[in-house]
């Protein structure tokens, strides 16, 4: 049985005061059985969030980065070192979020290098894939995702792949209030698991595949009821302790 993951992607939001409020609520939450609660704050807030998580949450909330460099350390001004992420207590990093792909033009080959660096530092990687509306409407969804996985993940060391989680996030559903229907999401999740097997990547059955795109307490239940949906990567609804708690209790 695969366990469930609810991962909050806080993006470039929150001041320290908002984070303290989040913890006031979330620290009182009992996370569902077999559910893992993770959050990815802005890099600048990582030490603050780690401290609050350790003091108030007793290990029930793991903390990670939203991005990292493709080198472990060195002369890369302004970048986030995966080695330093691991060193301060982060356990995972999100790689290839569609905002990174669209705004910062990150390509699959670079995302593969970033994943490789993060995995070699002992971080788990949440690797994001997903199609734009135009790609969906022209029938290219599977092709796009196949290419993202073949170029972004297949070249990685097979042994390290047990530390990869996939997040399927249709770009048209992110921050738009338009969620993929449970069956649209399930079709793509099933496709990803089948592709994993077809490409000879290990343990397709155990691969954790998260759905992301306008997930909220009101729609999490029907999404999680799908056979191949193992959790959610949540933006907007992860910012407030009340909503994030509801998402993690429900699972
Ligand atoms: P959203 O964002 O939940 O606000 O749609 C999801 C994401 O970008 O990971």
CSV table of C-alpha atoms and ligand atoms in Angstrom, one decimal:
chain,number,residue,atom,x,y,z
A,1,UNK,CA,0.0,0.0,0.0
A,2,UNK,CA,1.4,3.4,-1.0
A,3,UNK,CA,1.3,6.1,1.7
A,4,UNK,CA,-0.3,9.5,1.2
A,5,UNK,CA,1.5,12.8,0.9
A,6,UNK,CA,0.2,16.3,1.2
A,7,UNK,CA,2.8,18.8,0.2
A,8,UNK,CA,2.4,22.6,0.6
A,9,UNK,CA,4.2,24.7,-2.0
A,10,UNK,CA,4.2,28.2,-0.4
A,11,UNK,CA,5.8,29.8,-3.5
A,12,UNK,CA,6.9,33.4,-2.9
A,13,UNK,CA,4.4,34.1,-0.1
A,14,UNK,CA,4.2,34.6,3.6
A,15,UNK,CA,6.0,36.9,6.1
A,16,UNK,CA,7.2,35.5,9.4
A,17,UNK,CA,4.0,36.6,11.1
A,18,UNK,CA,1.9,34.5,8.7
A,19,UNK,CA,4.1,31.5,9.2
A,20,UNK,CA,3.7,31.8,13.0
A,21,UNK,CA,-0.1,31.9,12.5
A,22,UNK,CA,0.1,28.8,10.3
A,23,UNK,CA,2.0,26.9,13.1
A,24,UNK,CA,-0.5,28.0,15.8
A,25,UNK,CA,-3.2,26.1,13.9
A,26,UNK,CA,-1.2,23.3,12.3
A,27,UNK,CA,0.6,22.3,15.6
A,28,UNK,CA,-2.8,21.3,17.0
A,29,UNK,CA,-3.7,19.1,14.0
A,30,UNK,CA,-3.6,15.3,14.1
A,31,UNK,CA,-2.4,14.3,10.7
A,32,UNK,CA,-4.2,11.3,9.2
A,33,UNK,CA,-2.8,7.9,9.5
A,34,UNK,CA,-0.4,7.0,6.7
A,35,UNK,CA,-0.4,10.6,5.6
A,36,UNK,CA,2.8,12.6,5.4
A,37,UNK,CA,2.6,16.4,5.7
A,38,UNK,CA,5.4,18.4,4.0
A,39,UNK,CA,5.8,22.1,3.3
A,40,UNK,CA,8.2,24.0,1.0
A,41,UNK,CA,8.6,27.7,2.1
A,42,UNK,CA,10.7,30.3,0.4
A,43,UNK,CA,14.4,29.6,0.8
A,44,UNK,CA,14.8,32.7,3.0
A,45,UNK,CA,12.3,31.2,5.5
A,46,UNK,CA,13.7,27.7,5.7
A,47,UNK,CA,15.6,28.1,9.0
A,48,UNK,CA,12.5,29.8,10.6
A,49,UNK,CA,10.1,27.1,9.4
A,50,UNK,CA,12.5,24.3,10.5
A,51,UNK,CA,12.8,25.8,13.9
A,52,UNK,CA,9.0,26.1,14.4
A,53,UNK,CA,8.4,22.6,12.9
A,54,UNK,CA,10.9,21.1,15.4
A,55,UNK,CA,9.6,23.1,18.4
A,56,UNK,CA,5.9,22.8,17.7
A,57,UNK,CA,5.3,19.9,15.5
A,58,UNK,CA,7.4,17.1,16.8
A,59,UNK,CA,8.4,15.7,13.5
A,60,UNK,CA,4.9,15.6,11.9
A,61,UNK,CA,5.8,18.3,9.3
A,62,UNK,CA,8.8,17.9,7.1
A,63,UNK,CA,10.3,20.9,5.3
A,64,UNK,CA,11.9,21.2,1.9
A,65,UNK,CA,13.0,23.7,-0.8
A,66,UNK,CA,11.2,24.9,-3.9
A,67,UNK,CA,14.3,24.8,-6.1
A,68,UNK,CA,18.0,24.1,-6.0
A,69,UNK,CA,21.1,24.5,-8.1
A,70,UNK,CA,22.4,21.7,-10.4
A,71,UNK,CA,25.8,21.9,-8.6
A,72,UNK,CA,26.2,21.0,-4.9
A,73,UNK,CA,28.1,24.2,-4.0
A,74,UNK,CA,30.5,26.7,-5.5
A,75,UNK,CA,30.6,30.0,-7.4
A,76,UNK,CA,26.9,30.3,-8.3
A,77,UNK,CA,25.8,33.7,-6.8
A,78,UNK,CA,22.2,33.8,-5.7
A,79,UNK,CA,21.6,30.0,-6.1
A,80,UNK,CA,20.4,27.5,-3.5
A,81,UNK,CA,22.9,24.7,-2.7
A,82,UNK,CA,21.3,21.3,-2.4
A,83,UNK,CA,24.1,20.4,0.0
A,84,UNK,CA,23.2,23.3,2.2
A,85,UNK,CA,19.5,22.5,2.0
A,86,UNK,CA,20.3,19.0,3.4
A,87,UNK,CA,22.7,20.4,6.0
A,88,UNK,CA,20.1,22.7,7.6
A,89,UNK,CA,17.5,19.9,7.8
A,90,UNK,CA,15.5,20.1,4.6
A,91,UNK,CA,14.4,16.6,3.5
A,92,UNK,CA,13.2,17.3,0.0
A,93,UNK,CA,13.2,19.7,-2.9
A,94,UNK,CA,10.7,20.5,-5.6
A,95,UNK,CA,12.2,20.4,-9.1
A,96,UNK,CA,10.7,21.6,-12.4
A,97,UNK,CA,7.6,23.3,-11.1
A,98,UNK,CA,5.8,24.8,-14.1
A,99,UNK,CA,6.6,28.3,-12.9
A,100,UNK,CA,10.3,27.5,-13.0
A,101,UNK,CA,9.8,26.0,-16.5
A,102,UNK,CA,7.7,28.8,-17.8
A,103,UNK,CA,9.2,31.9,-16.2
A,104,UNK,CA,12.9,30.8,-15.8
A,105,UNK,CA,12.9,28.7,-18.9
A,106,UNK,CA,14.3,25.6,-17.1
A,107,UNK,CA,14.6,22.7,-19.6
A,108,UNK,CA,14.3,19.0,-18.9
A,109,UNK,CA,18.1,18.5,-19.3
A,110,UNK,CA,18.8,21.1,-16.6
A,111,UNK,CA,16.1,19.7,-14.4
A,112,UNK,CA,17.7,16.3,-14.7
A,113,UNK,CA,21.0,17.8,-13.5
A,114,UNK,CA,19.3,19.5,-10.6
A,115,UNK,CA,17.6,16.3,-9.6
A,116,UNK,CA,20.8,14.4,-9.8
A,117,UNK,CA,22.6,16.9,-7.5
A,118,UNK,CA,19.7,16.9,-5.0
A,119,UNK,CA,19.5,13.1,-4.9
A,120,UNK,CA,23.2,12.8,-4.4
A,121,UNK,CA,23.0,15.1,-1.4
A,122,UNK,CA,20.4,12.8,0.2
A,123,UNK,CA,17.3,14.9,-0.6
A,124,UNK,CA,14.1,13.5,-1.9
A,125,UNK,CA,13.0,15.1,-5.2
A,126,UNK,CA,9.5,16.0,-6.1
A,127,UNK,CA,9.7,16.2,-9.9
A,128,UNK,CA,6.9,18.2,-11.5
A,129,UNK,CA,5.4,17.4,-14.9
A,130,UNK,CA,2.4,18.7,-16.7
A,131,UNK,CA,1.0,20.0,-20.0
A,132,UNK,CA,-0.3,23.5,-20.9
A,133,UNK,CA,-3.9,24.1,-22.0
A,134,UNK,CA,-2.7,24.4,-25.6
A,135,UNK,CA,-0.9,21.1,-25.4
A,136,UNK,CA,-4.0,19.4,-23.9
A,137,UNK,CA,-6.3,20.8,-26.5
A,138,UNK,CA,-4.1,19.6,-29.3
A,139,UNK,CA,-4.0,16.1,-27.8
A,140,UNK,CA,-0.3,16.3,-26.8
A,141,UNK,CA,-0.7,15.7,-23.0
A,142,UNK,CA,0.9,12.2,-23.0
A,143,UNK,CA,3.6,13.1,-25.4
A,144,UNK,CA,4.7,16.1,-23.3
A,145,UNK,CA,4.7,14.1,-20.1
A,146,UNK,CA,6.6,11.3,-21.7
A,147,UNK,CA,9.3,13.7,-22.9
A,148,UNK,CA,9.5,15.4,-19.4
A,149,UNK,CA,10.1,12.0,-17.8
A,150,UNK,CA,12.4,10.5,-20.5
A,151,UNK,CA,14.6,13.6,-20.5
A,152,UNK,CA,14.3,14.7,-16.9
A,153,UNK,CA,14.4,11.4,-15.0
A,154,UNK,CA,15.4,8.4,-17.2
A,155,UNK,CA,19.1,9.4,-17.3
A,156,UNK,CA,19.3,9.4,-13.4
A,157,UNK,CA,21.0,6.7,-11.5
A,158,UNK,CA,18.4,3.9,-11.2
A,159,UNK,CA,19.1,3.3,-7.5
A,160,UNK,CA,18.4,6.9,-6.6
A,161,UNK,CA,14.9,6.8,-8.2
A,162,UNK,CA,13.4,5.4,-5.0
A,163,UNK,CA,13.8,8.9,-3.7
A,164,UNK,CA,11.8,10.5,-6.5
A,165,UNK,CA,8.2,11.5,-6.3
A,166,UNK,CA,6.3,12.7,-9.3
A,167,UNK,CA,3.9,15.6,-9.2
A,168,UNK,CA,1.4,15.8,-12.1
A,169,UNK,CA,0.3,19.4,-12.4
A,170,UNK,CA,-1.6,20.4,-15.5
A,171,UNK,CA,-0.4,24.0,-16.0
A,172,UNK,CA,-4.0,25.2,-16.8
A,173,UNK,CA,-5.1,24.1,-13.4
A,174,UNK,CA,-2.5,25.9,-11.3
A,175,UNK,CA,-3.8,28.8,-9.4
A,176,UNK,CA,-6.8,29.1,-11.7
A,177,UNK,CA,-9.5,27.4,-9.6
A,178,UNK,CA,-9.9,24.9,-12.5
A,179,UNK,CA,-9.1,21.5,-11.1
A,180,UNK,CA,-8.7,18.5,-13.5
A,181,UNK,CA,-11.6,16.2,-13.0
A,182,UNK,CA,-10.7,13.2,-10.9
A,183,UNK,CA,-10.9,11.0,-14.0
A,184,UNK,CA,-8.8,13.4,-16.1
A,185,UNK,CA,-6.1,13.3,-13.4
A,186,UNK,CA,-6.4,9.5,-12.9
A,187,UNK,CA,-5.9,8.9,-16.6
A,188,UNK,CA,-2.6,10.8,-16.6
A,189,UNK,CA,-1.4,9.3,-13.3
A,190,UNK,CA,-2.1,5.8,-14.7
A,191,UNK,CA,-0.2,6.8,-17.9
A,192,UNK,CA,2.8,7.9,-15.8
A,193,UNK,CA,2.9,4.6,-13.8
A,194,UNK,CA,2.6,2.6,-17.0
A,195,UNK,CA,5.3,4.6,-18.7
A,196,UNK,CA,7.6,4.2,-15.7
A,197,UNK,CA,7.3,0.4,-16.2
A,198,UNK,CA,7.6,0.5,-20.0
A,199,UNK,CA,10.8,2.6,-19.7
A,200,UNK,CA,12.4,0.1,-17.3
A,201,UNK,CA,12.4,2.5,-14.4
A,202,UNK,CA,12.3,0.6,-11.0
A,203,UNK,CA,9.3,-0.1,-8.8
A,204,UNK,CA,6.5,1.5,-10.8
A,205,UNK,CA,4.0,0.1,-8.4
A,206,UNK,CA,5.6,1.9,-5.4
A,207,UNK,CA,6.1,5.3,-7.2
A,208,UNK,CA,4.3,8.1,-5.4
A,209,UNK,CA,2.4,10.3,-7.9
A,210,UNK,CA,0.9,13.6,-6.5
A,211,UNK,CA,-1.7,15.7,-8.3
A,212,UNK,CA,-1.4,19.4,-8.2
A,213,UNK,CA,-3.6,22.3,-9.5
A,214,UNK,CA,-6.3,24.1,-7.4
A,215,UNK,CA,-6.5,21.3,-4.8
A,216,UNK,CA,-8.5,22.4,-1.7
A,217,UNK,CA,-10.4,20.8,1.2
A,218,UNK,CA,-13.6,20.6,-0.9
A,219,UNK,CA,-12.1,18.5,-3.8
A,220,UNK,CA,-9.3,16.5,-2.1
A,221,UNK,CA,-11.5,13.6,-1.3
A,222,UNK,CA,-12.6,12.8,-4.8
A,223,UNK,CA,-9.1,13.2,-6.1
A,224,UNK,CA,-7.6,10.9,-3.5
A,225,UNK,CA,-10.2,8.3,-4.1
A,226,UNK,CA,-8.5,7.6,-7.5
A,227,UNK,CA,-6.4,4.5,-7.6
A,228,UNK,CA,-3.2,6.2,-8.9
A,229,UNK,CA,-3.4,9.5,-7.0
A,230,UNK,CA,-1.2,9.3,-3.9
A,231,UNK,CA,-1.4,12.8,-2.6
A,232,UNK,CA,-1.3,16.4,-3.6
A,233,UNK,CA,1.0,19.3,-4.2
A,234,UNK,CA,-0.9,22.3,-3.0
A,235,UNK,CA,-0.3,26.0,-3.6
A,236,UNK,CA,-3.0,28.5,-2.5
A,237,UNK,CA,-4.8,26.2,-0.1
A,238,UNK,CA,-1.6,25.3,1.8
A,239,UNK,CA,-0.9,28.9,3.0
A,240,UNK,CA,-3.4,28.9,5.8
A,241,UNK,CA,-3.1,26.5,8.7
A,242,UNK,CA,-6.8,25.8,8.7
A,243,UNK,CA,-6.9,24.6,5.0
A,244,UNK,CA,-3.7,22.7,5.2
A,245,UNK,CA,-4.8,21.0,8.4
A,246,UNK,CA,-8.1,20.0,6.7
A,247,UNK,CA,-6.2,18.5,3.8
A,248,UNK,CA,-3.9,16.5,6.0
A,249,UNK,CA,-6.7,15.3,8.3
A,250,UNK,CA,-8.8,14.2,5.4
A,251,UNK,CA,-6.1,11.7,4.5
B,1,LIG,P1,-2.4,25.8,-6.6
B,1,LIG,O1,-0.9,25.6,-7.0
B,1,LIG,O2,-2.8,24.8,-5.6
B,1,LIG,O3,-2.5,27.2,-6.1
B,1,LIG,O4,-3.2,25.7,-7.9
B,1,LIG,C1,-0.4,24.3,-7.1
B,1,LIG,C2,1.1,24.4,-7.4
B,1,LIG,O5,1.5,25.3,-8.1
B,1,LIG,O6,1.9,23.5,-6.9
